[in-house]
Tab-separated table of C-alpha atoms in Angstrom:
chain	number	residue	atom	x	y	z
A	281	MET	CA	3.004	5.329	29.431
A	282	PHE	CA	3.144	6.282	33.124
A	283	GLN	CA	-0.655	6.375	33.237
A	284	GLU	CA	-0.764	2.836	31.797
A	285	ILE	CA	1.702	1.659	34.439
A	286	GLU	CA	-0.467	3.221	37.142
A	287	ASN	CA	-3.570	1.542	35.667
A	288	ASN	CA	-1.815	-1.830	35.834
A	289	ARG	CA	-0.822	-1.165	39.462
A	290	LYS	CA	-4.398	-0.349	40.401
A	291	ALA	CA	-5.747	-3.401	38.562
A	292	LEU	CA	-3.337	-5.697	40.437
A	293	LEU	CA	-4.212	-4.031	43.725
A	294	THR	CA	-7.951	-4.446	43.068
A	295	TYR	CA	-7.464	-8.117	42.179
A	296	ILE	CA	-5.551	-8.885	45.391
A	297	GLU	CA	-8.017	-7.048	47.623
A	298	SER	CA	-11.087	-8.625	45.999
A	299	ALA	CA	-9.761	-12.175	45.650
A	300	TYR	CA	-8.364	-12.453	49.184
A	301	HIS	CA	-10.890	-10.890	51.534
A	302	PHE	CA	-10.454	-10.405	55.290
A	303	SER	CA	-13.370	-9.915	57.673
A	304	ASP	CA	-11.197	-8.126	60.224
A	305	GLU	CA	-11.104	-4.358	59.570
A	306	ASN	CA	-7.676	-3.940	61.186
A	307	LEU	CA	-6.143	-6.615	58.943
A	308	LEU	CA	-7.717	-5.010	55.863
A	309	GLN	CA	-6.284	-1.616	56.816
A	310	GLN	CA	-2.797	-3.027	57.475
A	311	ARG	CA	-2.794	-4.943	54.190
A	312	SER	CA	-3.938	-1.868	52.272
A	313	GLU	CA	-1.135	0.216	53.758
A	314	LEU	CA	1.396	-2.500	52.949
A	315	LEU	CA	0.238	-2.973	49.348
A	316	HIS	CA	0.419	0.759	48.691
A	317	GLN	CA	4.087	0.899	49.667
A	318	GLU	CA	6.533	1.223	46.794
A	319	GLY	CA	8.347	-2.022	46.021
A	320	ILE	CA	5.694	-4.376	47.457
A	321	ILE	CA	3.616	-5.152	44.357
A	322	THR	CA	5.164	-2.651	41.939
A	323	GLN	CA	8.436	-0.811	41.589
A	324	ARG	CA	9.129	2.715	40.427
A	325	PRO	CA	9.409	2.603	36.607
A	326	TYR	CA	12.716	3.386	34.943
A	327	ILE	CA	13.179	4.183	31.283
A	328	GLU	CA	16.182	2.675	29.540
A	329	SER	CA	17.185	3.912	26.112
A	330	GLY	CA	18.020	1.128	23.704
A	331	ALA	CA	21.213	1.074	21.715
A	332	LYS	CA	21.042	2.340	18.152
A	333	TYR	CA	22.608	-0.216	15.845
A	334	ARG	CA	24.246	0.676	12.563
A	335	LEU	CA	22.407	-0.234	9.389
A	336	GLY	CA	24.156	-2.276	6.719
A	337	LYS	CA	23.645	-2.732	2.996
A	338	MET	CA	20.368	-3.573	1.279
A	339	PHE	CA	19.782	-7.291	0.671
A	340	ALA	CA	20.299	-6.804	-3.070
A	341	GLU	CA	23.805	-5.418	-2.395
A	342	LEU	CA	25.031	-8.254	-0.175
A	343	ASP	CA	27.862	-10.540	-1.253
A	344	ILE	CA	25.552	-13.549	-1.527
A	345	ASP	CA	23.813	-15.566	-4.231
A	346	LYS	CA	21.288	-13.440	-6.141
A	347	LYS	CA	18.482	-15.967	-5.557
A	348	ILE	CA	18.965	-15.601	-1.810
A	349	ALA	CA	18.994	-11.805	-2.036
A	350	ASP	CA	15.811	-11.849	-4.127
A	351	VAL	CA	13.918	-14.002	-1.599
A	352	LEU	CA	15.100	-11.863	1.332
A	353	THR	CA	13.989	-8.754	-0.548
A	354	SER	CA	10.575	-10.325	-1.178
A	355	LEU	CA	10.243	-11.136	2.524
A	356	ALA	CA	11.087	-7.532	3.342
A	357	LYS	CA	8.402	-6.320	0.925
A	358	SER	CA	5.967	-8.578	2.816
A	359	LYS	CA	7.071	-6.766	6.005
A	360	LEU	CA	8.583	-9.932	7.481
A	361	LEU	CA	12.121	-8.490	7.468
A	362	PHE	CA	13.740	-5.072	7.596
A	363	ASN	CA	15.673	-3.906	4.567
A	364	PRO	CA	18.391	-2.832	5.076
A	365	PRO	CA	19.305	-5.121	7.994
A	366	TYR	CA	21.696	-4.109	10.766
A	367	LEU	CA	25.402	-4.182	10.013
A	368	HIS	CA	26.073	-7.141	12.319
A	369	GLN	CA	23.270	-9.065	10.581
A	370	VAL	CA	24.867	-8.316	7.204
A	371	GLU	CA	28.233	-9.556	8.486
A	372	ALA	CA	26.660	-12.757	9.815
A	373	ILE	CA	24.836	-13.482	6.550
A	374	GLU	CA	27.914	-12.873	4.374
A	375	LYS	CA	30.360	-14.747	6.609
A	376	ILE	CA	28.155	-17.836	6.778
A	377	LEU	CA	26.866	-17.920	3.198
A	378	SER	CA	29.862	-16.541	1.286
A	379	SER	CA	32.914	-17.163	3.472
A	380	ARG	CA	31.540	-20.398	5.026
A	381	LYS	CA	32.613	-19.262	8.488
A	382	ASN	CA	31.397	-20.332	11.919
A	383	ILE	CA	30.358	-17.278	13.912
A	384	ILE	CA	29.544	-16.104	17.440
A	385	VAL	CA	27.081	-13.218	17.825
A	386	THR	CA	27.187	-11.247	21.099
A	387	THR	CA	25.204	-8.080	20.444
A	388	GLY	CA	22.708	-6.610	22.910
A	389	THR	CA	19.042	-7.246	23.568
A	390	GLY	CA	16.818	-6.086	20.714
A	391	SER	CA	19.633	-6.137	18.179
A	392	GLY	CA	18.133	-8.895	16.037
A	393	LYS	CA	20.497	-11.739	16.936
A	394	THR	CA	17.861	-14.231	15.802
A	395	GLU	CA	18.078	-12.955	12.217
A	396	CYS	CA	21.839	-13.572	12.376
A	397	PHE	CA	21.120	-17.296	12.166
A	398	LEU	CA	17.603	-17.530	10.707
A	399	LEU	CA	18.525	-15.681	7.519
A	400	PRO	CA	21.686	-17.752	6.861
A	401	ILE	CA	19.593	-20.894	7.488
A	402	LEU	CA	17.092	-19.693	4.908
A	403	GLY	CA	19.950	-18.863	2.539
A	404	ARG	CA	21.448	-22.332	2.949
A	405	LEU	CA	18.072	-23.906	2.066
A	406	ILE	CA	17.617	-21.593	-0.941
A	407	GLU	CA	21.070	-22.642	-2.226
A	408	GLU	CA	20.157	-26.313	-2.037
A	409	ALA	CA	16.568	-25.987	-3.268
A	410	PRO	CA	17.323	-26.429	-7.021
A	411	LYS	CA	19.474	-29.520	-6.372
A	412	PRO	CA	18.102	-33.085	-6.475
A	413	SER	CA	19.334	-33.557	-2.900
A	414	PHE	CA	16.676	-31.192	-1.544
A	415	LYS	CA	13.994	-33.744	-2.352
A	416	GLN	CA	15.594	-35.966	0.309
A	417	ARG	CA	14.384	-35.235	3.803
A	418	ALA	CA	16.922	-34.768	6.594
A	419	VAL	CA	17.677	-32.434	9.484
A	420	ARG	CA	19.610	-29.635	7.811
A	421	THR	CA	19.575	-27.320	10.829
A	422	LEU	CA	19.413	-28.037	14.557
A	423	LEU	CA	18.395	-25.140	16.810
A	424	LEU	CA	19.395	-25.993	20.360
A	425	TYR	CA	18.164	-24.184	23.475
A	426	PRO	CA	18.816	-24.517	27.209
A	427	MET	CA	15.121	-24.413	28.184
A	428	ASN	CA	11.629	-24.955	26.780
A	429	ALA	CA	10.420	-21.368	27.181
A	430	LEU	CA	13.032	-20.238	24.663
A	431	VAL	CA	12.110	-23.059	22.279
A	432	ASN	CA	8.452	-22.040	22.336
A	433	ASP	CA	9.342	-18.431	21.581
A	434	GLN	CA	11.538	-19.496	18.667
A	435	LEU	CA	8.771	-21.682	17.249
A	436	GLY	CA	6.737	-18.539	16.692
A	437	ARG	CA	9.579	-16.990	14.701
A	438	LEU	CA	9.886	-20.111	12.557
A	439	ARG	CA	6.162	-20.090	11.831
A	440	VAL	CA	6.168	-16.444	10.778
A	441	LEU	CA	9.259	-16.671	8.548
A	442	PHE	CA	9.476	-20.212	7.173
A	443	GLY	CA	5.716	-20.706	7.176
A	444	SER	CA	5.108	-17.483	5.244
A	445	LYS	CA	3.472	-17.480	1.815
A	446	THR	CA	6.643	-15.965	0.306
A	447	CYS	CA	8.776	-18.869	1.531
A	448	PHE	CA	6.164	-21.452	0.648
A	449	ASP	CA	5.705	-20.160	-2.910
A	450	PHE	CA	9.456	-20.010	-3.617
A	451	PHE	CA	10.259	-23.510	-2.408
A	452	LYS	CA	7.114	-25.060	-3.842
A	453	LYS	CA	7.883	-23.582	-7.260
A	454	THR	CA	11.613	-24.361	-7.096
A	455	THR	CA	11.640	-27.836	-5.646
A	456	GLY	CA	8.055	-29.028	-5.248
A	457	ARG	CA	7.853	-28.882	-1.467
A	458	PRO	CA	8.001	-26.288	1.324
A	459	ILE	CA	10.589	-25.985	4.094
A	460	LYS	CA	9.695	-28.350	6.928
A	461	PHE	CA	10.241	-27.385	10.558
A	462	GLY	CA	9.218	-28.842	13.901
A	463	ARG	CA	9.527	-28.368	17.649
A	464	TYR	CA	10.502	-31.525	19.531
A	465	THR	CA	10.323	-31.068	23.313
A	466	GLY	CA	8.422	-32.447	26.272
A	467	ARG	CA	5.470	-30.301	25.180
A	468	THR	CA	5.316	-31.915	21.740
A	469	LEU	CA	2.464	-34.422	21.511
A	470	PHE	CA	2.588	-37.239	22.117
A	471	PRO	CA	5.192	-39.459	23.882
A	472	GLY	CA	5.432	-43.175	23.245
A	473	LEU	CA	4.281	-45.366	20.404
A	474	LEU	CA	1.086	-45.015	18.429
A	475	PRO	CA	-1.733	-47.132	19.891
A	476	ASN	CA	-2.207	-50.551	18.339
A	477	PRO	CA	-4.451	-50.177	15.239
A	478	ASN	CA	-6.113	-53.493	16.141
A	479	ASP	CA	-7.223	-52.063	19.479
A	480	SER	CA	-10.976	-51.475	19.511
A	481	ASN	CA	-10.348	-48.256	21.475
A	482	PHE	CA	-7.811	-46.889	18.994
A	483	SER	CA	-9.859	-43.793	18.118
A	484	SER	CA	-10.580	-42.809	21.703
A	485	LYS	CA	-6.925	-43.343	22.658
A	486	MET	CA	-5.784	-41.079	19.817
A	487	GLN	CA	-8.265	-38.411	20.867
A	488	GLN	CA	-7.002	-38.666	24.429
A	489	LYS	CA	-3.327	-38.442	23.455
A	490	LEU	CA	-3.957	-35.426	21.213
A	491	ALA	CA	-6.247	-33.627	23.654
A	492	GLY	CA	-3.615	-30.875	23.909
A	493	LEU	CA	-4.611	-29.772	20.402
A	494	SER	CA	-8.270	-29.340	21.314
A	495	PHE	CA	-7.902	-25.556	21.720
A	496	TYR	CA	-6.770	-25.186	18.108
A	497	TYR	CA	-9.442	-27.557	16.827
A	498	LYS	CA	-12.329	-25.975	18.724
A	499	ILE	CA	-11.534	-22.422	17.684
A	500	ALA	CA	-10.811	-23.492	14.087
A	501	ASP	CA	-14.069	-25.440	13.954
A	502	ARG	CA	-15.975	-22.371	15.228
A	503	ALA	CA	-14.321	-20.214	12.584
A	504	LEU	CA	-15.433	-22.598	9.846
A	505	LYS	CA	-18.843	-23.898	10.949
A	506	ASN	CA	-20.423	-21.587	13.522
A	507	GLN	CA	-24.006	-20.737	12.584
A	508	ASP	CA	-23.734	-17.344	14.259
A	509	GLU	CA	-21.930	-15.056	11.792
A	510	LYS	CA	-20.659	-12.743	14.546
A	511	GLU	CA	-19.199	-15.650	16.530
A	512	GLN	CA	-17.704	-17.106	13.361
A	513	LYS	CA	-16.037	-13.808	12.484
A	514	LYS	CA	-14.813	-13.417	16.058
A	515	ALA	CA	-13.167	-16.857	15.958
A	516	SER	CA	-11.674	-16.134	12.523
A	517	ASP	CA	-10.225	-12.838	13.737
A	518	VAL	CA	-8.649	-14.516	16.765
A	519	ILE	CA	-7.043	-17.163	14.559
A	520	GLN	CA	-5.671	-14.523	12.185
A	521	GLN	CA	-4.144	-12.633	15.106
A	522	LEU	CA	-2.609	-15.823	16.505
A	523	TYR	CA	-1.346	-16.797	13.056
A	524	LYS	CA	0.362	-13.439	12.452
A	525	LYS	CA	2.147	-13.757	15.800
A	526	GLY	CA	3.249	-17.345	15.158
A	527	LYS	CA	0.897	-18.780	17.781
A	528	PHE	CA	-1.143	-20.991	15.452
A	529	PRO	CA	0.123	-24.154	13.688
A	530	VAL	CA	1.174	-23.793	10.050
A	531	LYS	CA	-0.795	-26.518	8.278
A	532	HIS	CA	-1.374	-25.975	4.577
A	533	SER	CA	-4.677	-24.900	3.101
A	534	ALA	CA	-5.242	-24.262	-0.600
A	535	THR	CA	-7.359	-21.233	0.338
A	536	GLY	CA	-4.719	-19.819	2.685
A	537	ASN	CA	-7.070	-20.213	5.665
A	538	PRO	CA	-5.060	-21.461	8.691
A	539	ALA	CA	-8.240	-22.776	10.369
A	540	GLN	CA	-9.067	-24.895	7.313
A	541	GLY	CA	-5.497	-26.134	7.083
A	542	PHE	CA	-5.470	-27.294	10.695
A	543	CYS	CA	-8.896	-28.985	10.494
A	544	ASP	CA	-7.994	-30.748	7.237
A	545	TRP	CA	-4.856	-32.127	8.907
A	546	PHE	CA	-6.483	-33.005	12.233
A	547	GLY	CA	-9.540	-34.539	10.618
A	548	GLN	CA	-13.207	-33.899	11.247
A	549	SER	CA	-14.859	-34.803	14.537
A	550	GLY	CA	-16.227	-38.320	14.221
A	551	GLY	CA	-14.013	-38.998	11.197
A	552	ARG	CA	-12.155	-42.271	10.808
A	553	TRP	CA	-8.721	-42.491	12.381
A	554	LEU	CA	-7.812	-45.562	10.361
A	555	GLN	CA	-8.088	-46.417	6.687
A	556	ASN	CA	-6.900	-49.814	5.482
A	557	GLY	CA	-5.308	-50.352	8.871
A	558	LYS	CA	-3.184	-47.179	8.675
A	559	LEU	CA	-3.410	-43.849	10.486
A	560	ALA	CA	-5.484	-41.443	8.379
A	561	ARG	CA	-5.499	-38.323	10.576
A	562	THR	CA	-2.758	-36.097	12.092
A	563	ILE	CA	-0.226	-37.287	9.533
A	564	GLU	CA	2.079	-35.008	7.569
A	565	ARG	CA	0.853	-33.836	4.181
A	566	ALA	CA	3.171	-32.861	1.337
A	567	ASP	CA	2.481	-29.113	1.606
A	568	ASP	CA	2.538	-28.815	5.412
A	569	SER	CA	5.360	-26.554	6.580
A	570	GLU	CA	5.133	-27.385	10.286
A	571	LEU	CA	5.391	-30.895	11.712
A	572	LEU	CA	3.268	-30.602	14.825
A	573	VAL	CA	3.300	-33.999	16.551
A	574	ARG	CA	6.082	-36.451	17.297
A	575	HIS	CA	5.075	-39.244	14.942
A	576	GLU	CA	5.267	-36.835	11.981
A	577	MET	CA	8.935	-36.114	12.761
A	578	GLN	CA	9.736	-39.695	13.712
A	579	ASN	CA	8.512	-40.884	10.307
A	580	THR	CA	10.420	-38.268	8.297
A	581	PRO	CA	12.608	-35.570	9.879
A	582	PRO	CA	12.059	-31.843	9.302
A	583	ASP	CA	14.636	-29.612	7.622
A	584	ILE	CA	14.785	-27.475	10.779
A	585	LEU	CA	14.548	-29.167	14.163
A	586	VAL	CA	14.262	-27.030	17.291
A	587	THR	CA	14.680	-28.623	20.725
A	588	ASN	CA	16.480	-28.299	24.049
A	589	TYR	CA	19.671	-30.085	25.034
A	590	SER	CA	17.923	-32.309	27.592
A	591	MET	CA	15.405	-33.617	25.050
A	592	LEU	CA	18.147	-34.011	22.453
A	593	GLU	CA	20.009	-36.324	24.818
A	594	TYR	CA	16.904	-38.499	25.192
A	595	MET	CA	16.337	-38.508	21.442
A	596	LEU	CA	19.888	-39.690	20.765
A	597	LEU	CA	19.400	-42.624	23.129
A	598	ARG	CA	15.845	-43.796	22.463
A	599	PRO	CA	14.985	-46.180	19.603
A	600	ILE	CA	11.719	-44.352	18.806
A	601	GLU	CA	13.614	-41.288	17.512
A	602	ARG	CA	16.441	-43.230	15.848
A	603	ASN	CA	14.883	-42.776	12.411
A	604	ILE	CA	15.405	-38.993	12.591
A	605	PHE	CA	19.166	-39.388	12.948
A	606	SER	CA	19.686	-42.422	10.721
A	607	ILE	CA	17.926	-40.685	7.793
A	608	THR	CA	19.982	-37.540	8.422
A	609	LYS	CA	23.218	-39.510	8.611
A	610	SER	CA	22.469	-41.243	5.293
A	611	PHE	CA	21.680	-37.889	3.674
A	612	TYR	CA	25.082	-36.397	4.541
A	613	GLN	CA	26.892	-39.569	3.522
A	614	GLU	CA	25.235	-39.325	0.098
A	615	ASN	CA	25.638	-35.533	-0.118
A	616	PRO	CA	28.992	-34.673	1.508
A	617	ASP	CA	29.039	-31.151	0.019
A	618	GLU	CA	25.883	-30.110	1.869
A	619	ARG	CA	26.391	-28.367	5.202
A	620	PHE	CA	24.690	-29.046	8.510
A	621	ILE	CA	23.996	-25.919	10.581
A	622	LEU	CA	24.078	-26.142	14.369
A	623	VAL	CA	22.794	-23.141	16.316
A	624	LEU	CA	23.431	-22.789	20.056
A	625	ASP	CA	21.115	-19.957	20.982
A	626	GLU	CA	21.127	-18.251	24.409
A	627	SER	CA	24.430	-20.003	25.102
A	628	HIS	CA	25.109	-17.822	28.155
A	629	LEU	CA	22.396	-19.760	30.013
A	630	TYR	CA	24.237	-23.089	29.774
A	631	ASN	CA	25.949	-24.290	32.953
A	632	GLY	CA	28.521	-27.004	33.526
């Protein structure tokens, strides 16, 4: 480990000295001496031992509905969860799902606080899945964060857990559709209304507004169509690595290929954006787990909505997002026994 730290120090030093060159020998010597001083570009490494948290019961032994325990056990077999979970995770799951309690979790870094709310959220959705109400779309969980960086990190966790094959298969078999989730922040494409379909430049405007997705499309297209087998495999491997880490959109593909799923949703280059006067590309499909762009969520809200408090304030005020909340309001009026889950994550970062 110490050798790796030293290698990183040398790499940073080499970058600075090569990128910012001085012609004066005296200046070069003075800078070199300065950069080699401890605390200038690197600090002496310290090793901190992490706390050892107590393990709880196996999922099958928890005081929760058996269907929930079975799905959690299946996720653990797929190496998406640890079984048994930590004791504080067990307490969170049981208090929320069995005792119907509101909870505050204040354990340390690396203790798995995220599972303390993600697993109860999953359990709440599993409970409702067999009911007719689950066919109605609404925001069932709101994950609220103080800043975008935390939202983006959480999106990866949602993709890995709720976009997994285990989750998809259970909900598809039980209720005919997967869990739907979506990130709605300033980084979510694209703000404003859809271009006018009667506009002769509609296609080019859509391409321009969705240019932020070009990275995903280009690498997915290379993984599917590249004539060079080595390059194709290289692109496919990159996508698989991104997908496993929750860094690639979860768009459904019958073959289980994330590249194919994204391209099928985005549409082929040169393909029609309109059919019979309606948008034909980048629209939600029945088996898509992730809602990736704003108009997907504005049309029909996801089960799990993750955002930050600043964006939420805008959404509550603007007419363009009103549909998300009016549909959700109607759902809870028609299904008063169903519970809405609000998660305030990283609450210590809120001010005022």
